[in-house]
Amino acid sequence: MRRRVDRDARLQRERSLRSGQGALARRARRRLVRTQRLRDAAFRRRAWHAAGRRRRRSERPSRDRRRLHTVDPDRRTASRVSDRRSLGDRRDARRGPLGTPEHHRGDRTLRIAVTGAAGFLASHVADVLLDRGYDVQVVDIRPPHPDIAGRPRLSYKSADLTDRASLDRAFAGCDAVCHLAGVGDVYLAGKEPATAALLNVVGTANVAEAAIGAGAKRLVYASTWEVYGEPKYQPIDEEHPCRPDHPYNITKHAGERIALAIGALRELPTIALRLGTAFGPRMRPNSVFSIFIDRALRGEPITIQGTGAQSRQFTHARDIAAGFALAAESPLPSGVFNLVADESVSVRQLAEMVVARIATTLTFAPGRAGEIAPALVANARVKAALGWTPRAVFAEGLDEMIAIARRQQGASQ
């Protein structure tokens, strides 16, 4: 009771002070303003957390739909207590030896759209999704890559990133969208920046809106680690400021931001994967790997632009594709993740490894604009959040590419 009387007396003194003049009155009024601001901030925090809890509850599948995998009716009554395997062992057993669960929504298999599947990376994403049991709708202005064309459960829809109506038709019936189409070539983006802006920014906005119109539950966007620009500290984590300075990384960063913004406004969970420099089968002929290997096989010297000190965490296409599959399956809200390999290799080291496997010589030429300085990129967040682990060993991936190039060279002779 006394505490209440003291509080009432204190409030009365505050009111009388605030209504007066002088330094004490001004301090009292400032205290009132600070108190109100703190209360408002606390209210906003509580509202924000409550909205997040409601959103997570709404995204959580109902009890009868949480089991997405085919269940043997004869085993339904088996006691869970009798299964003493670890969680990891049970998950691996459910997915099979290659991690290939059967995904269903009601009576149908889940369908994921993959844009850009006529090209290098997206064709690997389609491959991995098919291996994991999904129906895959490849979306591109060209037919799918020959290595995946004709696979069961794969369908093709022609669409243009600048034509929203064609994207609406292509995404119809899709449960998620993996967006990899656009200008992915640094030098092409520098040569045609307007085209890069149109496809990487406007095209991405069209993809996000078409995904929402189709009722998709998730969008996964292919960004790049190069959006960070010149590193301010290393290793570069996802909190590092983005200062892109070339038409390629500027437009990729703008595409990332527009996808995340539309997702936030329209409640479409969106994950942007900032990819490491990709390598593997089906690479473009103008990639540094293809150029080095082809020149060496023809007996020509390998030319390094600049000093060759530029280091890259070259990430195998199949590891990147696995990251897209995990992001599409993830219940996480929107976010940004660095998807890069652990191993860092310089361009000169790459050239020397090719020379060690195919006898040739090295030469040097002036560097080209658009090159990012050597950098080490952190990947701890994606490992913790998505359970992603890069599996490819760089030297083995290079051997695989050389073997493919030898076969292709022999077939063409």
XYZ file of C-alpha atoms in Angstrom:
413
model
C 0.000 0.000 0.000
C 2.812 2.362 0.934
C 4.553 1.595 -2.362
C 1.423 2.652 -4.253
C 1.171 5.897 -2.244
C 4.848 6.648 -2.972
C 4.311 5.995 -6.669
C 1.258 8.261 -6.791
C 3.196 11.021 -5.034
C 6.073 10.655 -7.480
C 3.716 10.851 -10.456
C 2.114 13.973 -8.996
C 5.535 15.623 -8.631
C 6.398 14.682 -12.241
C 3.163 16.240 -13.530
C 3.737 19.460 -11.610
C 7.332 19.651 -12.818
C 6.374 19.076 -16.466
C 3.838 21.862 -16.350
C 6.364 24.335 -14.963
C 9.383 26.186 -16.325
C 13.120 25.858 -15.876
C 15.686 23.066 -16.082
C 13.812 20.641 -13.809
C 10.672 20.926 -15.947
C 12.628 20.355 -19.147
C 14.304 17.259 -17.684
C 10.931 15.916 -16.568
C 9.488 16.394 -20.041
C 12.502 14.645 -21.600
C 12.051 11.712 -19.194
C 8.433 11.430 -20.299
C 9.407 11.374 -23.989
C 12.077 8.706 -23.363
C 9.641 6.571 -21.402
C 7.039 6.753 -24.159
C 9.633 5.850 -26.807
C 10.805 2.835 -24.806
C 7.218 1.657 -24.368
C 6.543 2.074 -28.098
C 9.713 0.150 -28.992
C 8.784 -2.663 -26.602
C 5.309 -2.843 -28.129
C 6.755 -3.020 -31.657
C 9.153 -5.804 -30.625
C 6.330 -7.831 -29.101
C 4.182 -7.318 -32.204
C 7.064 -8.306 -34.509
C 7.740 -11.534 -32.572
C 4.025 -12.349 -32.457
C 3.727 -11.870 -36.225
C 6.716 -14.169 -36.734
C 5.137 -16.850 -34.553
C 1.860 -16.587 -36.478
C 3.693 -16.818 -39.807
C 5.653 -19.891 -38.719
C 2.489 -21.566 -37.459
C 0.715 -20.841 -40.755
C 3.633 -22.307 -42.745
C 3.808 -25.438 -40.581
C 2.159 -28.395 -42.339
C -0.880 -29.917 -40.723
C -0.370 -33.053 -38.641
C -1.667 -35.389 -41.353
C 0.609 -33.835 -43.992
C 3.875 -33.700 -42.082
C 4.860 -37.160 -43.310
C 5.902 -36.410 -46.882
C 7.414 -39.795 -47.571
C 5.764 -42.979 -48.756
C 4.792 -45.100 -45.759
C 4.427 -48.864 -45.773
C 0.930 -49.540 -44.315
C 2.213 -52.720 -42.661
C 4.684 -50.681 -40.631
C 2.326 -47.914 -39.475
C 1.704 -49.618 -36.142
C 5.368 -50.271 -35.413
C 6.481 -48.598 -32.219
C 8.815 -45.651 -32.604
C 10.472 -46.736 -29.377
C 11.737 -49.903 -31.076
C 13.786 -47.836 -33.552
C 16.988 -47.017 -31.655
C 18.844 -45.475 -34.578
C 20.071 -41.900 -34.423
C 18.081 -39.106 -36.058
C 20.701 -38.842 -38.815
C 20.529 -42.594 -39.495
C 16.719 -42.548 -39.635
C 16.776 -39.558 -42.021
C 19.339 -41.247 -44.286
C 17.362 -44.498 -44.287
C 14.171 -42.662 -45.169
C 15.861 -40.850 -48.043
C 17.671 -43.905 -49.359
C 21.380 -44.262 -50.137
C 21.500 -41.169 -52.357
C 19.226 -38.970 -50.221
C 16.215 -39.321 -52.534
C 12.927 -38.942 -50.649
C 9.569 -39.289 -52.369
C 7.886 -35.889 -51.918
C 4.121 -35.646 -52.091
C 1.408 -33.069 -51.582
C -1.785 -34.966 -51.068
C -1.973 -37.498 -53.902
C 0.618 -35.866 -56.166
C 4.375 -35.454 -56.220
C 5.622 -31.949 -55.516
C 6.609 -29.974 -58.621
C 9.520 -27.522 -58.652
C 10.165 -25.083 -61.494
C 13.787 -24.445 -62.490
C 14.490 -21.436 -64.697
C 17.487 -21.429 -67.035
C 17.703 -25.233 -67.313
C 19.071 -25.018 -70.852
C 22.307 -23.870 -69.249
C 25.061 -25.105 -66.999
C 24.060 -24.707 -63.345
C 20.294 -24.971 -63.688
C 20.590 -28.294 -65.537
C 22.477 -29.706 -62.530
C 19.800 -28.343 -60.179
C 17.137 -30.108 -62.260
C 19.205 -33.316 -62.134
C 19.482 -33.277 -58.342
C 15.798 -32.450 -57.818
C 14.801 -35.340 -60.085
C 17.140 -37.642 -58.163
C 15.441 -36.546 -54.925
C 12.017 -37.579 -56.194
C 10.458 -34.302 -57.355
C 8.632 -33.519 -60.566
C 10.682 -30.818 -62.298
C 9.368 -28.183 -64.683
C 12.275 -26.627 -66.577
C 11.575 -23.104 -67.808
C 13.713 -21.423 -70.470
C 13.490 -19.803 -73.881
C 15.455 -22.820 -75.170
C 14.842 -26.560 -74.642
C 16.526 -28.183 -71.630
C 20.177 -29.179 -71.701
C 20.683 -32.389 -73.751
C 22.106 -34.198 -70.695
C 18.770 -33.945 -68.862
C 16.280 -33.910 -71.753
C 14.085 -36.985 -71.731
C 14.483 -37.810 -68.051
C 11.311 -39.157 -66.389
C 9.253 -36.611 -64.410
C 10.860 -33.723 -66.301
C 8.733 -31.361 -68.387
C 9.625 -28.255 -70.366
C 7.811 -24.937 -70.699
C 9.076 -22.163 -72.947
C 9.037 -18.742 -71.268
C 10.813 -15.393 -71.449
C 11.887 -13.521 -68.300
C 10.573 -10.292 -69.808
C 7.139 -11.816 -70.559
C 5.134 -12.134 -67.350
C 2.267 -13.990 -69.058
C 4.594 -16.736 -70.308
C 6.012 -17.140 -66.793
C 2.495 -17.389 -65.353
C 1.778 -20.269 -67.735
C 5.124 -21.944 -67.055
C 4.800 -21.857 -63.242
C 1.200 -23.095 -63.117
C 0.943 -25.984 -60.668
C 4.459 -25.515 -59.247
C 5.075 -25.688 -55.498
C 8.447 -23.886 -55.534
C 10.692 -22.028 -57.979
C 14.485 -22.185 -58.306
C 15.501 -19.134 -60.338
C 18.844 -19.396 -62.149
C 18.030 -17.777 -65.514
C 19.491 -14.434 -66.577
C 22.893 -13.060 -67.536
C 25.407 -15.136 -65.601
C 28.485 -14.201 -67.633
C 30.612 -11.400 -66.147
C 32.018 -10.308 -69.489
C 28.663 -10.405 -71.295
C 27.165 -8.251 -68.519
C 30.000 -5.757 -68.973
C 29.478 -5.721 -72.728
C 25.668 -5.458 -72.569
C 24.764 -3.883 -69.205
C 21.244 -2.918 -70.311
C 20.476 -6.552 -71.156
C 21.933 -7.651 -67.827
C 19.744 -5.138 -65.975
C 16.635 -6.179 -67.895
C 17.053 -9.908 -67.309
C 18.685 -9.959 -63.871
C 16.497 -7.299 -62.244
C 13.218 -6.896 -64.152
C 13.247 -10.579 -65.085
C 13.716 -11.587 -61.450
C 10.820 -9.352 -60.373
C 8.646 -11.047 -63.004
C 9.707 -14.479 -61.734
C 8.855 -13.570 -58.122
C 5.419 -12.222 -59.053
C 4.661 -15.190 -61.303
C 5.691 -17.581 -58.513
C 3.274 -15.823 -56.154
C 0.527 -15.941 -58.779
C 1.072 -19.686 -59.199
C 0.738 -20.267 -55.459
C 4.360 -21.364 -55.009
C 5.464 -21.686 -51.396
C 9.141 -20.802 -51.865
C 11.544 -19.003 -54.203
C 15.275 -19.776 -54.320
C 17.379 -17.173 -56.148
C 20.867 -17.646 -57.620
C 22.953 -14.698 -56.470
C 26.761 -14.553 -56.342
C 29.468 -13.989 -53.757
C 30.722 -11.184 -56.004
C 27.945 -8.875 -54.730
C 30.262 -8.037 -51.811
C 32.739 -6.230 -54.052
C 36.095 -5.294 -52.543
C 36.367 -7.148 -49.198
C 36.497 -5.028 -46.050
C 37.355 -8.025 -43.883
C 37.841 -11.744 -44.343
C 36.384 -14.284 -44.260
C 33.403 -12.519 -45.799
C 30.201 -13.485 -43.997
C 26.619 -12.594 -44.860
C 26.782 -9.431 -42.734
C 29.594 -7.976 -44.852
C 28.429 -4.815 -46.674
C 27.618 -5.256 -50.359
C 29.405 -2.770 -52.620
C 29.133 -4.191 -56.148
C 31.008 -2.198 -58.761
C 30.466 -3.995 -62.091
C 27.305 -4.451 -64.216
C 27.331 -8.168 -63.403
C 27.433 -8.036 -59.618
C 25.359 -4.833 -59.491
C 22.492 -6.466 -61.392
C 22.766 -9.735 -59.441
C 22.606 -7.809 -56.166
C 19.643 -5.760 -57.401
C 17.892 -8.981 -58.437
C 18.532 -10.425 -54.998
C 17.117 -7.349 -53.273
C 14.016 -7.165 -55.480
C 13.288 -10.870 -54.935
C 13.602 -10.528 -51.158
C 11.531 -7.321 -51.130
C 8.690 -8.835 -53.171
C 8.822 -11.945 -51.003
C 8.510 -9.843 -47.847
C 5.626 -7.788 -49.236
C 3.712 -10.771 -50.615
C 4.639 -13.373 -47.969
C 6.691 -15.599 -50.275
C 9.634 -17.130 -48.359
C 12.685 -16.306 -50.485
C 16.226 -17.592 -50.085
C 19.113 -15.958 -51.954
C 22.153 -18.186 -52.383
C 25.370 -16.241 -52.964
C 27.165 -18.837 -55.026
C 30.874 -19.500 -55.239
C 32.511 -19.655 -58.669
C 30.947 -22.786 -60.159
C 32.750 -25.512 -62.074
C 31.918 -28.965 -63.377
C 30.560 -30.740 -66.456
C 28.490 -28.667 -68.942
C 30.436 -25.453 -68.270
C 30.342 -22.709 -70.878
C 33.188 -22.879 -73.412
C 34.321 -19.370 -72.380
C 34.877 -20.331 -68.718
C 38.435 -20.295 -67.390
C 38.311 -24.076 -66.879
C 37.165 -24.797 -70.429
C 39.671 -22.350 -71.938
C 42.638 -23.754 -69.995
C 41.757 -27.396 -70.682
C 40.923 -26.932 -74.374
C 44.098 -24.962 -75.083
C 46.229 -27.521 -73.277
C 44.649 -30.426 -75.184
C 45.382 -28.617 -78.460
C 49.007 -28.225 -77.414
C 48.726 -24.447 -77.058
C 50.093 -22.436 -74.106
C 47.734 -21.431 -71.290
C 47.445 -17.661 -70.866
C 46.734 -16.191 -67.422
C 45.097 -12.759 -67.294
C 46.978 -10.677 -64.706
C 49.127 -12.339 -62.048
C 46.814 -15.290 -61.459
C 46.777 -14.518 -57.728
C 42.983 -14.168 -57.751
C 41.795 -16.947 -55.438
C 38.374 -18.515 -55.731
C 36.434 -21.054 -53.713
C 35.534 -23.017 -56.830
C 32.315 -24.852 -55.991
C 31.243 -27.935 -57.899
C 27.947 -27.673 -59.763
C 26.556 -30.763 -58.037
C 27.280 -29.253 -54.610
C 25.525 -26.050 -55.676
C 22.574 -28.074 -56.955
C 22.341 -29.878 -53.609
C 22.237 -26.471 -51.916
C 19.297 -25.423 -54.087
C 17.437 -28.624 -53.221
C 18.001 -28.088 -49.493
C 16.885 -24.458 -49.755
C 13.727 -25.461 -51.643
C 12.913 -28.065 -48.972
C 13.795 -25.856 -46.011
C 11.070 -24.487 -43.702
C 13.272 -21.452 -42.963
C 11.932 -17.950 -43.581
C 13.593 -15.653 -46.108
C 17.342 -15.206 -45.865
C 20.723 -14.909 -47.557
C 23.414 -17.601 -47.523
C 26.933 -17.920 -48.917
C 27.071 -21.221 -50.816
C 30.789 -21.708 -51.409
C 33.261 -24.575 -51.102
C 35.782 -24.780 -48.266
C 38.795 -25.064 -50.570
C 40.365 -21.904 -52.024
C 42.396 -22.142 -55.259
C 44.098 -19.345 -57.199
C 43.814 -19.035 -60.966
C 47.547 -19.676 -61.226
C 47.224 -22.848 -59.147
C 44.420 -23.977 -61.461
C 46.606 -23.364 -64.510
C 49.534 -25.220 -62.934
C 47.286 -28.188 -62.109
C 46.159 -28.338 -65.751
C 49.798 -28.140 -66.914
C 50.696 -30.999 -64.542
C 48.008 -33.168 -66.160
C 48.387 -32.024 -69.784
C 51.888 -31.047 -70.874
C 51.858 -27.403 -71.989
C 53.311 -24.005 -70.986
C 52.102 -20.902 -69.128
C 52.068 -17.315 -70.395
C 50.771 -14.107 -68.824
C 48.719 -11.198 -70.197
C 47.306 -7.963 -68.697
C 44.321 -8.396 -66.380
C 40.752 -7.600 -67.434
C 38.206 -5.257 -65.867
C 35.571 -6.767 -63.600
C 37.905 -9.086 -61.696
C 37.272 -9.277 -57.945
C 40.282 -9.193 -55.620
C 41.298 -12.415 -53.825
C 38.875 -13.148 -51.006
C 37.894 -15.840 -48.542
C 34.141 -16.309 -48.106
C 32.573 -17.876 -44.999
C 30.043 -20.696 -45.369
C 29.264 -21.496 -41.715
C 25.717 -20.101 -41.876
C 24.539 -22.323 -44.738
C 26.092 -25.387 -43.110
C 24.289 -24.720 -39.832
C 20.935 -23.609 -41.274
C 20.521 -25.983 -44.233
C 22.856 -28.823 -43.297
C 24.761 -28.303 -46.559
C 28.262 -29.722 -46.927
C 30.428 -29.413 -50.057
C 31.417 -32.935 -51.076
C 33.497 -32.432 -54.208
C 37.299 -32.375 -54.025
C 38.664 -29.743 -56.389
C 41.419 -31.910 -57.913
C 38.960 -34.748 -58.564
C 36.491 -32.350 -60.178
C 39.248 -31.036 -62.446
C 40.213 -34.606 -63.417
C 36.564 -35.279 -64.284
C 36.413 -32.231 -66.556
C 39.675 -33.149 -68.301
C 38.385 -36.689 -68.910
C 35.156 -35.315 -70.426
C 37.127 -32.902 -72.627
C 39.361 -35.755 -73.847
C 36.318 -37.838 -74.788
C 34.733 -34.923 -76.614
C 37.977 -34.212 -78.449
C 38.278 -37.860 -79.476
C 34.675 -37.959 -80.674
C 35.165 -34.866 -82.835
C 38.267 -36.212 -84.591
